[in-house]
């Protein structure tokens, strides 16, 4: 599954509403944490405040470069005022002077290690996607001072980028508690659950994200994958009247599967909470990759709609990569079995075995038994015996297969070949559970 890139978080509103809070941080309690503050006279303090007010006005006028000059002078005249440095750092940031902004934010945190706002601003500037380790180093110490959404969000994004998904999940779970309206956080949480194969949790997270407006081809593809793994292939199939509808279309949050016989404009339909709907929706939104079409084919196969599955598999035959070849041919073989095309069933299974012998070699004998049983149900005893013999050839060390073949011969009054198979059963398993029955038949024929 291809992971969607992390979208960085920016909380600019905080920049314009935090001044009064920052003023509180300048009171004796915060100042006491600074190491040996430089004493300033009342005159210098007044001059610094005037410079700060001038710089603040320029800042809110959007004149960031000019604001930097005033705010720098104010901070230099009264270094103890964290408020001055905070706005100075923001002015640098909005003036695209990132290096200078980082330096000032770090100065603030050095003397005020509990300054959460400076930490968040610094983390956003560093970016979870670019410098996740630095973001983590800045923010994790601040959790003991404040449990705030931006802290958890930025930490979750940082660990997500590092692919440390357990820790990222922990922080995203806290983030959505504090901000349950964030579609992106629920989506990222769904991505983590999907990567960890926690499909029920992934479905819940993705559905919440969708309810909050999350959309896009990748989103619907991932949700289709989740529903498929939950075996929710078509969901609860119902009928609905859709004027002018056609099978294969999406209409009013429904996928039109096929027409109801004898009823005009009435269709069997699958709803949004199904792998089929989500797979088609992803294609409608522009996702055109092998994995998605393969998923849709597997949905049709799992729903026993073999003709639809076969058509998609056939369209993908020339696009199969080496990594998917074994599974592709195995699934397409199952489609042929569903269509009672036994020759193609075995031919495609052989291709799966060729692609991944360690995985699929053992399936050949079982496939031959499946065909044999189908012929037995149709009363075709000769075909039944023929395919059991082929199964024995494919797996000659299976006592059970020799027993099945022996019994098939016996029922056809072919006692000599039956005895041969029974003897091989006892050679392979001298204490076979049916040993006495087999010995009686063997001795009765000697």
Short mmCIF file of C-alpha atoms in Angstrom, two decimals, residues 70-327:
data_model
loop_
_atom_site.label_atom_id
_atom_site.label_comp_id
_atom_site.label_asym_id
_atom_site.label_seq_id
_atom_site.Cartn_x
_atom_site.Cartn_y
_atom_site.Cartn_z
CA UNK A 70 11.62 47.35 15.87
CA UNK A 71 11.09 44.08 17.72
CA UNK A 72 14.78 43.19 17.65
CA UNK A 73 15.65 46.51 19.24
CA UNK A 74 12.92 46.07 21.84
CA UNK A 75 14.21 42.59 22.73
CA UNK A 76 17.79 43.83 22.93
CA UNK A 77 16.81 46.66 25.30
CA UNK A 78 14.81 44.37 27.58
CA UNK A 79 16.00 40.75 27.11
CA UNK A 80 13.86 39.51 29.99
CA UNK A 81 10.64 40.03 28.05
CA UNK A 82 9.73 36.72 26.41
CA UNK A 83 6.79 38.48 24.77
CA UNK A 84 9.16 40.62 22.70
CA UNK A 85 11.18 37.63 21.55
CA UNK A 86 8.10 35.62 20.73
CA UNK A 87 6.70 38.25 18.38
CA UNK A 88 10.16 38.85 16.96
CA UNK A 89 10.48 35.15 16.11
CA UNK A 90 7.07 35.18 14.46
CA UNK A 91 7.99 38.27 12.43
CA UNK A 92 11.11 36.49 11.22
CA UNK A 93 9.00 33.49 10.32
CA UNK A 94 6.42 35.43 8.32
CA UNK A 95 9.21 37.37 6.63
CA UNK A 96 10.54 33.97 5.43
CA UNK A 97 13.65 34.37 7.58
CA UNK A 98 13.43 30.83 8.90
CA UNK A 99 16.95 30.47 10.27
CA UNK A 100 16.60 33.66 12.32
CA UNK A 101 13.16 32.58 13.56
CA UNK A 102 14.50 29.19 14.68
CA UNK A 103 17.32 30.87 16.58
CA UNK A 104 14.96 33.18 18.50
CA UNK A 105 12.46 30.40 19.30
CA UNK A 106 15.32 28.31 20.68
CA UNK A 107 16.46 31.25 22.80
CA UNK A 108 12.98 31.51 24.29
CA UNK A 109 12.86 27.81 25.13
CA UNK A 110 16.31 27.91 26.67
CA UNK A 111 15.23 30.46 29.26
CA UNK A 112 11.57 29.41 29.37
CA UNK A 113 11.50 25.60 28.94
CA UNK A 114 7.75 25.52 29.62
CA UNK A 115 6.90 27.96 26.82
CA UNK A 116 4.49 25.74 24.89
CA UNK A 117 3.61 28.29 22.22
CA UNK A 118 7.24 28.86 21.29
CA UNK A 119 7.75 25.11 21.12
CA UNK A 120 4.78 24.63 18.79
CA UNK A 121 5.85 27.49 16.54
CA UNK A 122 9.38 26.09 16.40
CA UNK A 123 8.13 22.57 15.65
CA UNK A 124 5.92 23.81 12.82
CA UNK A 125 8.87 25.72 11.38
CA UNK A 126 11.19 22.72 11.60
CA UNK A 127 8.40 20.55 10.09
CA UNK A 128 7.61 16.92 11.03
CA UNK A 129 8.35 15.86 7.46
CA UNK A 130 11.75 17.54 7.26
CA UNK A 131 13.20 17.27 10.76
CA UNK A 132 11.04 14.83 12.76
CA UNK A 133 13.73 14.10 15.34
CA UNK A 134 14.19 17.77 16.19
CA UNK A 135 10.43 18.27 16.41
CA UNK A 136 10.16 15.35 18.83
CA UNK A 137 13.04 16.69 20.93
CA UNK A 138 11.32 20.08 21.16
CA UNK A 139 7.78 18.94 21.90
CA UNK A 140 7.90 15.84 24.09
CA UNK A 141 9.32 17.75 27.11
CA UNK A 142 6.41 20.20 26.81
CA UNK A 143 3.77 17.51 27.40
CA UNK A 144 4.38 17.74 31.14
CA UNK A 145 3.32 21.37 31.02
CA UNK A 146 0.29 21.21 28.73
CA UNK A 147 -1.90 18.63 27.03
CA UNK A 148 -2.72 20.52 23.86
CA UNK A 149 -3.90 19.32 20.47
CA UNK A 150 -1.07 20.87 18.39
CA UNK A 151 1.53 19.08 20.55
CA UNK A 152 -0.02 15.66 19.99
CA UNK A 153 -0.70 16.31 16.31
CA UNK A 154 2.85 17.40 15.51
CA UNK A 155 4.36 14.55 17.51
CA UNK A 156 2.08 12.05 15.76
CA UNK A 157 3.08 13.39 12.35
CA UNK A 158 6.76 13.28 13.27
CA UNK A 159 6.68 9.65 14.38
CA UNK A 160 4.54 8.79 11.34
CA UNK A 161 7.21 10.20 9.07
CA UNK A 162 9.82 8.12 10.91
CA UNK A 163 7.56 5.07 10.35
CA UNK A 164 7.43 4.44 14.10
CA UNK A 165 3.76 3.66 13.88
CA UNK A 166 3.06 2.47 17.41
CA UNK A 167 4.19 5.77 18.89
CA UNK A 168 2.50 7.73 16.10
CA UNK A 169 -0.76 5.90 16.75
CA UNK A 170 -0.54 6.74 20.45
CA UNK A 171 -0.26 10.45 19.72
CA UNK A 172 -2.90 10.48 16.98
CA UNK A 173 -5.33 8.75 19.35
CA UNK A 174 -4.78 11.57 21.85
CA UNK A 175 -5.00 14.20 19.11
CA UNK A 176 -8.44 13.08 17.93
CA UNK A 177 -9.72 13.11 21.50
CA UNK A 178 -8.72 16.77 21.78
CA UNK A 179 -9.83 17.66 18.25
CA UNK A 180 -12.40 15.13 17.04
CA UNK A 181 -13.21 17.28 13.99
CA UNK A 182 -9.85 16.79 12.27
CA UNK A 183 -10.50 14.65 9.20
CA UNK A 184 -6.77 14.45 8.44
CA UNK A 185 -5.90 13.04 11.86
CA UNK A 186 -8.59 10.36 11.63
CA UNK A 187 -7.31 9.54 8.14
CA UNK A 188 -3.71 9.19 9.29
CA UNK A 189 -4.88 7.07 12.20
CA UNK A 190 -6.72 4.87 9.70
CA UNK A 191 -3.52 4.54 7.67
CA UNK A 192 -1.68 3.30 10.74
CA UNK A 193 -4.38 0.80 11.67
CA UNK A 194 -4.40 -0.47 8.08
CA UNK A 195 -0.61 -0.93 8.09
CA UNK A 196 -0.93 -2.89 11.33
CA UNK A 197 -3.79 -5.01 9.91
CA UNK A 198 -6.23 -3.76 12.53
CA UNK A 199 -8.96 -3.61 9.93
CA UNK A 200 -11.97 -2.92 12.14
CA UNK A 201 -10.21 0.03 13.77
CA UNK A 202 -9.06 1.25 10.36
CA UNK A 203 -12.62 1.16 9.04
CA UNK A 204 -13.85 3.18 12.01
CA UNK A 205 -11.12 5.81 11.56
CA UNK A 206 -11.61 6.08 7.79
CA UNK A 207 -15.40 6.29 8.10
CA UNK A 208 -15.04 9.10 10.65
CA UNK A 209 -12.63 10.91 8.34
CA UNK A 210 -15.07 10.52 5.46
CA UNK A 211 -17.88 11.92 7.56
CA UNK A 212 -15.70 14.97 8.18
CA UNK A 213 -15.09 15.53 4.49
CA UNK A 214 -12.08 13.36 3.69
CA UNK A 215 -12.18 12.18 0.09
CA UNK A 216 -9.88 11.43 -2.82
CA UNK A 217 -8.94 8.35 -4.78
CA UNK A 218 -6.32 7.14 -2.30
CA UNK A 219 -8.77 7.42 0.58
CA UNK A 220 -11.44 5.35 -1.18
CA UNK A 221 -8.85 2.78 -2.31
CA UNK A 222 -7.68 2.28 1.26
CA UNK A 223 -11.23 2.01 2.55
CA UNK A 224 -11.95 -0.57 -0.14
CA UNK A 225 -8.94 -2.56 1.07
CA UNK A 226 -10.19 -2.42 4.65
CA UNK A 227 -13.69 -3.59 3.74
CA UNK A 228 -12.23 -6.38 1.61
CA UNK A 229 -10.16 -7.65 4.52
CA UNK A 230 -13.26 -7.49 6.71
CA UNK A 231 -14.96 -9.67 4.07
CA UNK A 232 -17.45 -6.90 3.42
CA UNK A 233 -17.28 -7.42 -0.32
CA UNK A 234 -20.62 -6.00 -1.46
CA UNK A 235 -22.13 -5.12 1.88
CA UNK A 236 -25.86 -5.60 2.24
CA UNK A 237 -27.10 -5.97 -1.33
CA UNK A 238 -30.57 -4.53 -1.81
CA UNK A 239 -32.73 -3.34 -4.70
CA UNK A 240 -33.35 0.27 -5.60
CA UNK A 241 -35.12 2.17 -8.33
CA UNK A 242 -32.70 4.37 -10.27
CA UNK A 243 -34.27 6.09 -13.25
CA UNK A 244 -32.03 5.83 -16.28
CA UNK A 245 -29.37 3.91 -14.40
CA UNK A 246 -26.98 1.39 -15.90
CA UNK A 247 -25.11 -1.54 -14.29
CA UNK A 248 -21.62 -0.51 -13.22
CA UNK A 249 -22.57 3.10 -12.37
CA UNK A 250 -22.41 4.97 -9.07
CA UNK A 251 -25.68 6.74 -8.34
CA UNK A 252 -26.76 8.43 -5.10
CA UNK A 253 -24.15 6.64 -2.97
CA UNK A 254 -25.09 3.30 -4.55
CA UNK A 255 -23.25 1.02 -6.95
CA UNK A 256 -25.59 -0.52 -9.52
CA UNK A 257 -24.60 -4.18 -9.74
CA UNK A 258 -27.12 -5.50 -12.25
CA UNK A 259 -30.72 -5.04 -13.30
CA UNK A 260 -33.57 -6.76 -11.50
CA UNK A 261 -35.10 -9.14 -14.10
CA UNK A 262 -38.47 -7.96 -15.37
CA UNK A 263 -38.43 -4.62 -13.55
CA UNK A 264 -37.52 -1.46 -15.38
CA UNK A 265 -35.03 0.88 -13.70
CA UNK A 266 -34.70 -1.43 -10.69
CA UNK A 267 -31.23 -2.69 -9.78
CA UNK A 268 -29.41 -4.81 -7.27
CA UNK A 269 -27.20 -2.28 -5.49
CA UNK A 270 -24.26 -2.16 -3.11
CA UNK A 271 -23.92 0.68 -0.59
CA UNK A 272 -20.99 2.85 0.46
CA UNK A 273 -19.91 0.46 3.20
CA UNK A 274 -18.66 -2.15 0.78
CA UNK A 275 -15.36 -2.92 -0.90
CA UNK A 276 -17.02 -2.87 -4.31
CA UNK A 277 -18.45 0.65 -3.97
CA UNK A 278 -15.21 2.09 -2.61
CA UNK A 279 -13.06 0.44 -5.29
CA UNK A 280 -15.22 1.84 -8.09
CA UNK A 281 -15.32 5.24 -6.37
CA UNK A 282 -11.52 5.33 -6.25
CA UNK A 283 -11.40 4.60 -9.98
CA UNK A 284 -13.96 7.31 -10.62
CA UNK A 285 -11.66 9.76 -8.81
CA UNK A 286 -8.74 8.91 -11.05
CA UNK A 287 -6.89 6.00 -9.44
CA UNK A 288 -5.89 3.74 -12.32
CA UNK A 289 -3.35 1.26 -11.01
CA UNK A 290 -2.98 -2.50 -11.12
CA UNK A 291 -3.54 -2.98 -7.39
CA UNK A 292 -6.94 -1.28 -7.45
CA UNK A 293 -8.25 -3.21 -10.47
CA UNK A 294 -6.89 -6.42 -8.95
CA UNK A 295 -8.75 -5.62 -5.74
CA UNK A 296 -12.00 -5.09 -7.64
CA UNK A 297 -11.55 -8.41 -9.46
CA UNK A 298 -10.99 -10.13 -6.12
CA UNK A 299 -14.18 -8.55 -4.78
CA UNK A 300 -16.20 -9.98 -7.65
CA UNK A 301 -14.52 -13.37 -7.17
CA UNK A 302 -15.23 -13.37 -3.43
CA UNK A 303 -18.85 -12.49 -4.13
CA UNK A 304 -19.01 -15.42 -6.60
CA UNK A 305 -19.65 -13.12 -9.53
CA UNK A 306 -17.25 -15.09 -11.67
CA UNK A 307 -17.97 -13.56 -15.07
CA UNK A 308 -17.30 -10.01 -13.83
CA UNK A 309 -14.13 -11.16 -12.08
CA UNK A 310 -12.90 -13.05 -15.14
CA UNK A 311 -13.23 -10.00 -17.38
CA UNK A 312 -11.10 -7.85 -15.07
CA UNK A 313 -8.44 -10.52 -14.55
CA UNK A 314 -8.20 -10.92 -18.31
CA UNK A 315 -7.65 -7.17 -18.76
CA UNK A 316 -4.80 -7.31 -16.22
CA UNK A 317 -2.98 -10.34 -17.65
CA UNK A 318 -0.34 -8.30 -19.49
CA UNK A 319 0.19 -5.94 -16.53
CA UNK A 320 1.06 -8.46 -13.85
CA UNK A 321 4.39 -7.86 -12.14
CA UNK A 322 6.65 -10.56 -10.81
CA UNK A 323 5.68 -9.93 -7.20
CA UNK A 324 1.95 -10.31 -7.85
CA UNK A 325 2.15 -13.14 -10.40
CA UNK A 326 1.61 -16.08 -8.07
CA UNK A 327 -1.42 -14.61 -6.33
#
